[in-house]
Amino acid sequence: MTALATLYERMLFVRRFEETLLDLFSQGKLVGTTHTYIGQEANGVGVIDHLDPAVDTIFSNHRCHGHYLAFTDDAFGLLSEVMGKATGTCGGKGGSQHLCRGNFYSNGVLGSIVPVATGIALAEKKKGTGAVSTVFLGDGTLGEGVTYESLNMASLWTLPVLFVVENNHYAQSTPVELELAGSIRARAEAFGVETDELDTTDVEEIHAAAGRAVARIRETGAPFWLVLHTYRFSPHSKGDDNRDPAEIEARRERDPLTVAGARLEDDEREAIAVRVEQRLAETVAAAEEAPFAEPEAA
Amino acid sequence: MSAGGHRRCAQVLNEALHEVFAARDDVDLLGEDVLDPYGGAFKVTQGLSDAYPDRVLTTPISEASLFGVAAGMALRGRRPILEIMFGDFVALGFDQIVNGISKFREMYDDQVTVPLVVRTPMGGRRGYGPTHSQSLEKLLLGVPNIVVVAASECHDLRALLVAAVEDERPVFLLENKLMYGRPNRRPEHRHVGEFEVRETGGPYPALTFSATGFSEGSATVVTYGGMLPVVLDAVTELVLEHEIFCEVVALSQLAPPELDPVLESVARTGALVTAEEGTLTGGIGAEIAARVQEAAWSDLRRPVQRVAARDGIVPSARPLEDAMLPSARDVVEAVLVLEAVRS
Ligand SMILES: Cc1ncc(C[n+]2csc(CCOP(=O)(O)OP(=O)(O)O)c2C)c(N)n1
Ligand SMILES: [Mg+2]
């Protein structure tokens, strides 16, 4: 079992990375867009700790930074990518939502990634690598029909896909009540896919549930549908937020950092904070210094 | 089996599939109803699942996802061949084609390749009606970073399929419903019937036909796929009825556009007709016309003529379908218009 302090440090790094991005945006140092993971860190960190970056794969969505950092630990590649630097993970071609490094991929069209993750699982199964193909999707993405085509195929063909549904109760500005009918969990059960569902921000609980899910996939080779109810504190993207501030405030009591941090000694927490700030400062400095992406000379 | 010494196109493609399956064990085939004994709606995959049960996968009817599944497989080192039962259903895959398959390599900064092949039949003239008869290749033409290849009955179909499987880029190999049952009339001793044929190099060659040893020609007709036999009928009629000689260029690589053989022919003939079975507006003829006038304005004595289907649906009833799709008569008339402009 990975130490709580380690999980906490990863979550704090994601939190501070994302806050730094929003900061850099307001300073005009970033262009394009970003969808931060602030508030949802326990999901990515808790789940991805069970994946082996050398073997397993992740296909992530528009809100991919937390997943990317938890899987690759490549903060410099991500930050310089978002800054449009040549040193970015995709040389500045992808930007925030189109990342690739090793066994990590992300794409910005909702739903689109789910069949691709299914195909990855099919390939890995044929190659006999034992890899688990993880795909992250939001509540709003459950409106995309290809999700269900993929569930059908993953179940039919017994493919090692971990579907992680992060229900943060909003799709951009639209509350889940206005975009989703029925049960998230029963959607997968109807396809004969094993499921679990948690309404928590406790990284230890998520870590344990994800551990069971990944172990089941490795054991059976069959898909698993993990539903994580969650909340984002930051705007959907940069400044677009019309939620009731009281609602956001109430949720802050369940901030995953507060929940996990309460179980650590003060000095340990402080030491972690110092390390995180230092690493972040170094990352920002290095990325700011890196050369911008340039078109190849004709 | 054979027709005039030639095997039928579906059989040639079938044998080529068996060949690539034997040669490479990283090739898989996915599609609807592809298993034996059925062997695919047009029988192109016959015998394959019996020979390679683990590498031929019959799928749910989920085209929108299947393009993505194939992409995922290709990203991870397999070389999937996706059979789409009718070309019309490529429409369901456009998100994956536009936002995934065609983008992954470049947007991920060349860290990945997507070596997949989509095989699908286009074309009408079988009375299948508006949603099973279209020639939709023009929709693929505007998507950067994919290769669009149109097979014709005079091309080396085996070589096209093998090249597509070997290609690191995503390849759309467009077949044709009428072509399947026709003999694969490959050039023999550089001839197809009365025509002398020149073939370009590269994996997806163009064939240039001339009835005069490339010495005399009033116009070039550029075409591809299922329109080739229609165009060859038309130029034969032009010789017999009007004593007008045309060269015909049959492209196989539609995208990225490779028009050198067209430019070479136009340099000899000075006039161009484009002929495609898809609807006129925004078609392949429009793209070719634009490029040829950019590159060879001084060679063109007359305006480029386009022959295509009328902008509308492909009706089911035979006389209605015939009226809508481009015919040999339409090609003849387009050439005669050029002659009229000249005289
Ligand atoms: C096909 C598609 N439609 C719309 C969008 C624009 N868009 C980006 S994120 C988003 C909301 C997604 O909601 P959800 O799936 O719940 O994920 P969350 O943003 O809450 O993490 C929308 C509408 C998109 N990227 N792709
Ligand atoms: Mg959401």
XYZ file of C-alpha atoms and ligand atoms in Angstrom:
668
model
C 0.000 0.000 0.000
C 1.409 3.323 -1.062
C 1.884 5.615 1.955
C -0.819 8.200 2.494
C 1.880 10.864 2.573
C 2.884 9.902 -0.965
C -0.684 10.056 -2.245
C -1.133 13.382 -0.482
C 2.024 14.779 -2.022
C 0.855 13.763 -5.506
C -2.535 15.344 -4.933
C -1.012 18.536 -3.612
C 1.313 18.729 -6.574
C -1.619 18.398 -8.990
C -3.571 21.030 -7.026
C -0.724 23.510 -7.004
C 0.161 22.788 -10.629
C -3.393 23.568 -11.699
C -3.589 26.695 -9.542
C -0.323 27.805 -11.072
C -1.750 27.277 -14.557
C -4.746 29.482 -13.767
C -2.308 32.053 -12.437
C -0.160 31.937 -15.540
C -3.311 32.284 -17.641
C -4.334 35.436 -15.821
C -0.818 36.775 -16.365
C -1.243 36.101 -20.069
C 1.603 33.588 -20.130
C -0.581 30.811 -21.474
C -2.765 30.691 -24.503
C -5.583 28.408 -25.506
C -7.583 26.715 -22.834
C -7.294 24.513 -19.786
C -9.667 22.410 -17.710
C -8.260 22.070 -14.240
C -8.574 19.081 -11.954
C -8.920 21.117 -8.762
C -11.102 19.172 -6.321
C -10.945 15.852 -8.185
C -7.319 14.986 -7.378
C -8.136 11.984 -5.191
C -9.663 10.186 -8.170
C -6.692 10.335 -10.502
C -4.110 9.811 -7.785
C -6.050 7.003 -6.116
C -6.770 5.096 -9.321
C -3.525 5.587 -11.202
C -1.335 4.378 -8.340
C -2.488 0.878 -9.340
C -1.340 1.211 -12.931
C 2.128 0.433 -14.227
C 3.187 3.155 -16.685
C 5.506 0.683 -18.397
C 2.676 -1.727 -19.197
C -0.756 -0.195 -18.670
C -2.280 2.571 -20.755
C -4.476 5.572 -20.066
C -6.718 7.419 -22.500
C -7.812 10.604 -20.836
C -10.124 13.443 -21.751
C -10.117 17.229 -21.759
C -9.579 17.308 -17.976
C -6.383 15.325 -18.236
C -3.628 17.137 -16.320
C -4.185 15.328 -13.027
C -4.241 11.980 -14.801
C -1.118 12.855 -16.765
C 0.872 13.964 -13.733
C -0.187 10.949 -11.679
C 0.828 8.565 -14.470
C 3.961 10.160 -15.930
C 5.179 12.581 -13.245
C 6.241 14.767 -16.181
C 5.338 18.232 -14.961
C 7.855 19.996 -17.164
C 6.570 18.299 -20.329
C 2.988 19.194 -19.458
C 3.631 22.788 -18.448
C 5.778 23.504 -21.461
C 3.167 21.885 -23.694
C 0.471 24.173 -22.310
C 2.852 27.121 -22.712
C 3.414 26.263 -26.378
C 7.060 25.402 -25.876
C 9.116 23.123 -28.080
C 9.903 21.048 -25.000
C 6.240 20.186 -24.472
C 5.169 16.593 -24.448
C 3.862 17.022 -27.991
C 6.209 19.802 -29.043
C 3.442 22.353 -28.548
C 1.229 20.744 -31.166
C -1.349 19.346 -28.783
C -1.720 21.839 -25.963
C -3.671 21.173 -22.804
C -6.087 18.476 -24.030
C -3.982 16.531 -26.526
C -1.171 14.864 -24.646
C 0.903 11.829 -25.382
C 3.809 10.370 -23.507
C 4.659 6.721 -23.336
C 1.451 4.870 -22.602
C -0.568 8.010 -21.889
C -2.876 9.624 -24.432
C -5.581 12.268 -24.251
C -7.983 13.843 -26.700
C -10.486 16.657 -26.544
C -13.581 15.240 -28.209
C -15.933 13.892 -25.584
C -16.699 10.212 -25.944
C -14.302 9.785 -28.837
C -11.621 8.320 -26.606
C -13.754 5.485 -25.253
C -13.724 3.288 -28.375
C -10.027 4.009 -28.832
C -9.326 2.807 -25.304
C -11.390 -0.271 -26.138
C -9.272 -0.897 -29.222
C -6.123 -0.453 -27.151
C -7.378 -3.128 -24.758
C -8.100 -5.422 -27.700
C -4.572 -4.945 -29.057
C -2.964 -5.490 -25.668
C -5.039 -8.607 -25.146
C -3.939 -9.964 -28.519
C -0.323 -9.178 -27.663
C -0.726 -10.852 -24.288
C 0.866 -7.984 -22.366
C -1.542 -8.099 -19.443
C -2.048 -4.350 -19.760
C -5.109 -2.622 -18.359
C -6.498 0.123 -20.602
C -7.950 2.891 -18.451
C -10.267 5.564 -19.796
C -11.579 8.560 -17.863
C -14.948 10.064 -18.657
C -17.213 12.649 -17.088
C -20.926 12.607 -16.338
C -21.626 14.763 -19.372
C -19.785 12.325 -21.611
C -22.348 9.677 -20.714
C -24.503 11.465 -23.282
C -22.235 10.221 -26.053
C -23.519 7.020 -27.652
C -20.117 5.548 -28.428
C -19.673 5.037 -24.687
C -22.310 2.308 -24.805
C -21.026 0.782 -28.016
C -17.687 0.472 -26.238
C -19.196 -1.033 -23.103
C -20.922 -3.582 -25.303
C -17.732 -4.530 -27.141
C -15.538 -4.529 -24.028
C -17.959 -6.904 -22.327
C -18.645 -9.030 -25.394
C -14.962 -9.533 -26.131
C -13.786 -9.637 -22.475
C -11.405 -6.716 -22.773
C -9.321 -5.328 -19.908
C -10.780 -1.824 -19.821
C -11.119 0.214 -16.659
C -13.822 2.820 -17.230
C -13.529 5.551 -14.615
C -16.573 7.805 -14.545
C -15.874 11.013 -12.679
C -19.269 12.490 -11.929
C -18.493 16.029 -10.844
C -22.169 16.896 -11.215
C -21.670 19.318 -14.071
C -20.990 19.254 -17.755
C -19.547 22.678 -18.392
C -22.462 24.836 -17.123
C -25.124 22.155 -17.164
C -26.012 20.401 -13.903
C -26.197 16.641 -14.088
C -29.965 16.707 -13.485
C -30.371 18.394 -16.860
C -28.140 16.036 -18.848
C -28.453 12.565 -17.393
C -31.359 10.176 -16.869
C -31.316 6.955 -14.904
C -28.464 5.324 -13.062
C -24.810 5.697 -13.987
C -23.980 2.372 -12.435
C -26.853 0.437 -14.001
C -25.724 1.605 -17.430
C -22.740 -0.730 -17.182
C -24.535 -3.462 -15.277
C -26.882 -3.805 -18.230
C -23.880 -4.864 -20.303
C -22.806 -7.442 -17.744
C -19.868 -5.327 -16.623
C -18.713 -5.364 -13.003
C -19.107 -2.052 -11.227
C -18.335 -0.145 -8.085
C -19.557 3.248 -6.984
C -18.146 5.635 -4.407
C -19.252 9.004 -3.160
C -16.124 10.156 -1.425
C -13.162 12.461 -1.695
C -11.055 10.271 0.569
C -8.049 9.195 -1.443
C -7.570 6.117 0.728
C -11.081 4.881 0.014
C -10.709 5.554 -3.695
C -7.295 3.929 -3.698
C -8.718 0.798 -2.076
C -11.701 0.570 -4.430
C -9.538 1.172 -7.498
C -7.133 -1.470 -6.254
C -9.977 -3.968 -6.132
C -11.173 -2.930 -9.583
C -7.744 -3.216 -11.202
C -7.113 -6.532 -9.464
C -10.439 -7.847 -10.824
C -9.476 -6.800 -14.347
C -6.068 -8.426 -14.069
C -7.708 -11.570 -12.727
C -10.604 -11.869 -15.183
C -9.419 -9.878 -18.190
C -12.887 -8.337 -18.201
C -13.854 -4.661 -18.049
C -14.783 -2.757 -14.898
C -16.887 0.401 -14.504
C -15.816 2.527 -11.551
C -18.116 5.417 -10.700
C -16.595 8.183 -8.597
C -18.891 10.973 -7.444
C -16.831 14.077 -7.031
C -16.794 17.846 -7.400
C -14.611 20.458 -9.024
C -13.886 23.672 -7.135
C -12.491 25.573 -10.074
C -14.422 26.796 -13.106
C -15.101 24.377 -15.937
C -12.302 25.972 -17.881
C -10.786 29.280 -16.847
C -13.350 31.859 -15.828
C -16.642 30.238 -16.711
C -18.532 29.461 -13.539
C -22.136 30.275 -12.735
C -22.622 27.837 -9.890
C -23.905 29.063 -6.543
C -20.789 30.057 -4.539
C -22.489 28.644 -1.414
C -22.661 25.256 -3.099
C -18.947 25.344 -3.871
C -18.146 26.490 -0.324
C -20.146 23.650 1.196
C -18.211 21.162 -0.899
C -14.899 22.549 0.271
C -15.437 20.817 3.580
C -14.790 17.624 1.673
C -11.684 18.912 -0.089
C -9.605 15.768 -0.704
C -6.497 17.565 0.527
C -8.167 18.470 3.812
C -9.477 14.945 4.257
C -6.124 13.296 3.640
C -4.070 16.068 5.234
C -5.912 15.661 8.548
C -4.375 12.198 8.851
C -0.805 13.461 8.514
C 1.397 15.044 11.137
C 1.756 18.805 10.798
C 5.487 18.647 10.171
C 5.064 15.988 7.512
C 2.409 18.072 5.766
C 4.613 21.131 5.916
C 7.621 19.278 4.571
C 5.505 18.046 1.677
C 4.248 21.559 0.962
C 7.801 22.865 0.857
C 8.899 20.128 -1.547
C 5.883 20.701 -3.780
C 6.422 24.469 -3.951
C 10.069 24.028 -4.692
C 9.503 21.511 -7.453
C 6.775 23.648 -8.949
C 8.951 26.764 -8.900
C 11.722 24.856 -10.649
C 9.290 23.511 -13.216
C 7.851 26.937 -13.971
C 11.300 28.486 -14.245
C 12.498 25.774 -16.606
C 9.372 25.936 -18.746
C 9.512 29.733 -18.964
C 13.079 29.491 -20.161
C 12.368 26.823 -22.753
C 12.129 27.893 -26.393
C 8.751 28.387 -28.014
C 7.638 25.902 -30.625
C 8.502 27.171 -34.095
C 7.363 25.989 -37.491
C 10.016 23.944 -39.217
C 12.073 25.977 -41.642
C 10.647 25.499 -45.129
C -14.029 -18.149 -61.482
C -12.277 -16.548 -64.345
C -13.639 -14.291 -67.000
C -11.591 -13.943 -70.140
C -8.540 -15.274 -68.313
C -8.888 -12.770 -65.501
C -10.016 -13.544 -61.993
C -12.823 -11.504 -60.577
C -11.884 -8.499 -58.474
C -13.496 -9.812 -55.263
C -11.475 -12.994 -55.588
C -8.233 -11.124 -56.159
C -8.883 -9.045 -53.050
C -9.782 -12.171 -51.108
C -6.530 -13.858 -52.101
C -4.596 -10.734 -51.196
C -6.166 -10.785 -47.730
C -5.107 -14.392 -47.306
C -1.633 -13.415 -48.438
C -1.220 -10.566 -45.952
C -2.605 -12.707 -43.148
C -0.059 -15.394 -43.968
C 2.783 -12.892 -44.246
C 2.167 -10.924 -41.050
C 0.686 -12.095 -37.800
C 0.037 -8.557 -36.581
C -2.800 -8.080 -39.082
C -6.384 -8.382 -37.842
C -9.641 -7.944 -39.704
C -12.774 -6.527 -38.110
C -16.187 -5.977 -39.573
C -19.816 -6.934 -39.637
C -20.740 -10.406 -40.885
C -17.179 -11.191 -41.925
C -17.110 -14.715 -40.509
C -17.325 -17.871 -42.571
C -19.333 -19.320 -44.097
C -20.897 -15.924 -44.851
C -17.557 -14.240 -45.489
C -18.723 -10.628 -45.669
C -21.617 -8.979 -47.464
C -19.583 -8.965 -50.685
C -17.710 -12.203 -49.912
C -14.294 -10.575 -49.872
C -13.298 -12.132 -46.533
C -14.302 -15.679 -47.441
C -12.196 -18.408 -45.885
C -10.302 -15.957 -43.725
C -11.967 -16.680 -40.390
C -11.702 -20.415 -40.973
C -7.988 -20.031 -41.602
C -7.345 -17.400 -38.901
C -10.093 -17.690 -36.284
C -8.219 -15.545 -33.767
C -7.557 -12.682 -36.147
C -10.944 -12.184 -37.767
C -13.455 -10.528 -35.510
C -17.113 -10.165 -36.325
C -18.378 -7.031 -34.660
C -21.555 -5.480 -33.360
C -23.142 -2.937 -35.670
C -21.212 -0.042 -34.167
C -19.430 1.787 -36.968
C -19.020 5.025 -35.003
C -16.931 3.106 -32.478
C -15.299 0.593 -34.774
C -13.169 3.263 -36.402
C -11.950 4.142 -32.904
C -11.373 0.521 -31.961
C -9.244 0.075 -35.063
C -7.360 3.270 -34.209
C -6.654 2.027 -30.696
C -5.358 -1.250 -32.076
C -3.142 0.554 -34.569
C -1.755 2.843 -31.857
C -0.652 -0.264 -29.985
C 1.183 -2.131 -32.690
C -1.514 -4.080 -34.517
C -2.374 -3.503 -38.183
C -6.151 -3.717 -38.285
C -8.170 -3.922 -41.468
C -11.657 -2.587 -40.871
C -14.303 -3.683 -43.339
C -17.227 -1.281 -43.530
C -20.083 -3.064 -45.244
C -21.209 -0.108 -47.364
C -19.215 3.043 -48.026
C -22.233 5.072 -46.970
C -21.653 3.975 -43.370
C -18.260 5.667 -43.256
C -20.414 8.655 -42.335
C -20.850 7.178 -38.853
C -17.100 7.135 -38.353
C -16.328 10.730 -39.155
C -15.539 11.845 -35.619
C -12.940 9.117 -35.293
C -11.605 9.808 -38.782
C -11.382 13.582 -38.398
C -10.521 13.912 -34.709
C -8.558 10.745 -34.047
C -7.262 8.537 -36.833
C -6.036 11.407 -38.986
C -4.713 13.483 -36.086
C -2.938 11.216 -33.646
C 0.388 11.052 -35.430
C 0.848 14.752 -36.039
C -0.781 16.083 -32.876
C 1.245 13.680 -30.746
C 4.363 14.983 -32.441
C 5.179 11.783 -34.364
C 5.354 9.671 -31.223
C 2.763 7.297 -32.701
C 1.572 5.970 -36.036
C -1.886 4.705 -36.951
C -1.318 1.993 -39.555
C -4.881 0.916 -40.182
C -6.736 0.086 -43.374
C -10.404 0.788 -43.915
C -11.848 -1.232 -46.791
C -15.282 -0.320 -48.048
C -17.282 -0.478 -51.266
C -18.618 2.728 -52.797
C -20.847 3.178 -55.789
C -24.311 2.633 -57.234
C -25.815 1.128 -60.382
C -27.283 -1.749 -58.417
C -30.568 -0.157 -57.391
C -29.659 -0.196 -53.695
C -31.103 3.286 -53.255
C -30.078 6.508 -51.553
C -28.178 5.168 -48.502
C -26.402 2.162 -50.054
C -25.184 3.559 -53.375
C -23.179 6.670 -52.692
C -19.627 7.539 -53.631
C -18.565 9.537 -50.590
C -14.816 9.702 -51.193
C -14.924 13.467 -51.587
C -15.766 13.728 -47.889
C -12.500 11.985 -47.071
C -10.507 14.061 -49.506
C -10.507 17.130 -47.298
C -9.167 15.305 -44.255
C -5.411 15.872 -43.949
C -3.059 13.017 -43.046
C -5.023 10.107 -44.449
C -4.451 8.246 -47.685
C -7.474 7.690 -49.901
C -7.014 4.987 -52.507
C -9.621 4.039 -55.092
C -9.329 0.571 -56.563
C -10.372 0.056 -60.159
C -10.780 -3.090 -62.196
C -7.598 -2.313 -64.143
C -5.379 -1.823 -61.095
C -3.261 -4.489 -59.467
C -5.692 -5.008 -56.609
C -3.368 -7.362 -54.794
C -0.588 -4.781 -54.837
C -2.921 -2.011 -53.656
C -4.094 -4.054 -50.683
C -0.593 -5.182 -49.728
C 0.678 -1.597 -49.979
C -2.191 -0.347 -47.826
C -1.423 -2.878 -45.102
C 2.287 -2.023 -45.200
C 1.615 1.728 -45.067
C 2.289 3.416 -41.713
C -0.412 5.966 -42.518
C -4.156 5.360 -42.231
C -5.344 4.155 -45.632
C -8.905 4.135 -46.938
C -9.039 1.526 -49.657
C -12.206 2.272 -51.577
C -13.562 -0.663 -53.491
C -16.622 -0.693 -55.705
C -19.700 -2.891 -55.663
C -19.880 -3.487 -59.398
C -16.131 -3.990 -59.595
C -16.248 -6.979 -57.248
C -17.955 -9.166 -59.834
C -15.967 -7.972 -62.812
C -12.679 -9.388 -64.117
C -9.536 -7.720 -62.790
C -8.351 -6.569 -66.221
C -4.781 -5.693 -65.391
C -2.604 -4.472 -68.210
C -0.894 -7.303 -70.096
C 2.135 -6.442 -72.191
C 1.239 -2.846 -71.391
C -2.180 -3.195 -72.922
C -5.774 -3.400 -71.800
C -7.712 -4.362 -74.920
C -6.948 -1.810 -77.607
C -5.389 0.638 -75.168
C -1.727 1.007 -74.451
C -1.260 1.624 -70.740
C 1.458 3.419 -68.823
C 1.727 2.906 -65.101
C 3.361 5.278 -62.607
C 5.526 3.987 -59.782
C 4.795 4.140 -56.082
C 2.443 2.107 -53.936
C -0.757 3.505 -55.423
C -0.068 3.963 -59.142
C -2.019 5.792 -61.789
C -2.722 4.160 -65.143
C -2.741 6.219 -68.321
C -4.567 4.745 -71.328
C -4.082 5.740 -74.951
C -5.438 4.199 -78.149
C -2.844 5.992 -80.264
C 0.439 5.127 -78.603
C 0.330 8.472 -76.771
C 0.823 10.311 -80.043
C -2.544 11.831 -80.747
C -5.108 12.976 -78.220
C -7.790 15.631 -78.107
C -8.419 15.493 -74.389
C -7.483 13.773 -71.153
C -10.216 12.190 -69.065
C -9.158 11.686 -65.451
C -11.187 9.240 -63.422
C -10.948 6.484 -60.812
C -12.702 3.531 -59.257
C -16.024 2.395 -60.639
C -16.097 5.160 -63.225
C -13.141 3.724 -65.147
C -15.115 1.196 -67.226
C -17.723 3.864 -67.969
C -15.006 6.233 -69.174
C -13.285 3.529 -71.241
C -16.646 2.835 -72.941
C -17.032 6.545 -73.609
C -13.619 7.024 -75.176
C -14.171 3.935 -77.326
C -17.413 5.435 -78.560
C -15.630 8.729 -79.252
C -13.182 6.898 -81.485
C -15.805 4.859 -83.294
C -18.485 7.517 -83.705
C -16.497 10.738 -83.811
C -12.897 9.802 -84.556
C -11.828 11.685 -81.467
C -8.983 10.171 -79.452
C -8.664 10.747 -75.728
C -6.200 9.682 -73.093
C -7.605 8.324 -69.848
C -5.853 8.652 -66.500
C -7.131 6.264 -63.837
C -5.889 7.441 -60.472
C -5.694 5.140 -57.518
C -4.297 7.603 -54.976
C -6.937 10.311 -54.582
C -5.410 11.839 -51.462
C -2.898 13.216 -50.941
C -3.448 14.383 -54.538
C -0.786 13.199 -56.956
C -1.470 14.698 -60.319
C 1.790 14.273 -62.204
C 0.302 11.732 -64.641
C -2.631 14.071 -65.250
C -0.297 16.996 -65.925
C 1.826 14.879 -68.243
C -1.232 13.807 -70.193
C -2.663 17.305 -70.344
C 0.669 18.520 -71.687
C 0.025 16.185 -74.639
C -3.711 16.755 -75.090
C -4.289 20.325 -73.951
C -7.720 19.628 -72.477
C -9.154 17.923 -69.411
C -12.391 16.244 -68.395
C -12.815 14.941 -64.855
C -15.198 12.042 -64.309
C -16.411 10.809 -60.933
C -19.469 8.932 -59.728
C -19.998 11.095 -56.632
C -22.083 14.257 -56.698
C -20.679 17.286 -58.470
C -20.341 20.036 -55.890
C -17.125 20.077 -53.909
C -16.065 16.930 -55.656
C -12.756 15.474 -56.663
C -13.111 16.991 -60.114
C -13.220 20.438 -58.546
C -9.968 19.801 -56.693
C -8.254 18.382 -59.759
C -9.471 21.236 -61.945
C -8.129 23.792 -59.488
C -4.741 22.141 -59.293
C -4.370 21.543 -63.002
C -5.147 25.159 -63.892
C -2.619 26.303 -61.267
C 0.117 24.062 -62.571
C -0.645 23.824 -66.280
C -2.615 26.879 -67.325
C -0.482 27.312 -70.385
C -1.121 23.720 -71.490
C -4.887 24.092 -71.328
C -6.457 25.201 -74.575
C -9.978 24.906 -73.220
C -11.810 25.084 -69.870
C -11.841 21.946 -67.728
C -15.124 20.013 -67.924
C -16.493 18.071 -64.951
C -18.657 14.972 -65.205
C -20.258 13.809 -61.970
C -23.538 12.745 -60.442
C -26.293 15.303 -60.181
C -26.367 16.947 -56.729
C -29.094 14.881 -55.116
C -29.919 11.393 -53.924
C -29.133 8.173 -55.749
C -32.645 6.895 -56.506
C -33.455 3.231 -56.418
C -35.520 2.708 -59.570
C -33.240 1.896 -62.480
C -34.225 4.689 -64.900
C -34.039 7.253 -62.106
C -30.644 5.983 -60.935
C -29.350 5.968 -64.511
C -30.468 9.551 -64.963
C -28.782 10.671 -61.778
C -25.416 8.937 -62.104
C -22.859 9.979 -64.701
C -22.931 7.837 -67.841
C -20.654 7.153 -70.772
C -22.923 9.517 -72.716
C -22.149 12.309 -70.245
C -18.423 11.756 -70.743
C -18.831 11.729 -74.534
C -20.781 14.964 -74.391
C -18.218 16.649 -72.162
C -15.508 15.828 -74.681
C -17.712 17.020 -77.543
C -18.245 20.300 -75.696
C -14.469 20.718 -75.646
C -14.340 19.993 -79.369
C -17.077 22.551 -79.982
C -15.133 25.141 -78.021
C -12.104 24.389 -80.157
C -13.832 24.640 -83.503
C -18.063 16.083 -28.596
C -17.837 17.263 -27.713
N -18.875 18.079 -27.436
C -18.689 19.178 -26.656
C -17.449 19.482 -26.154
C -17.220 20.754 -25.348
N -17.042 20.379 -23.918
C -15.829 20.205 -23.407
S -15.891 19.662 -21.830
C -17.567 19.674 -21.826
C -18.311 19.201 -20.614
C -17.940 17.808 -20.284
O -18.600 17.369 -19.144
P -18.170 16.051 -18.400
O -18.128 14.920 -19.326
O -19.078 15.916 -17.235
O -16.679 16.317 -17.939
P -16.163 17.452 -16.939
O -15.858 18.656 -17.748
O -17.240 17.703 -15.951
O -14.937 16.893 -16.329
C -18.059 20.123 -23.041
C -19.488 20.267 -23.360
C -16.387 18.614 -26.499
N -15.129 18.848 -26.096
N -16.619 17.515 -27.253
Mg -18.835 16.577 -15.339
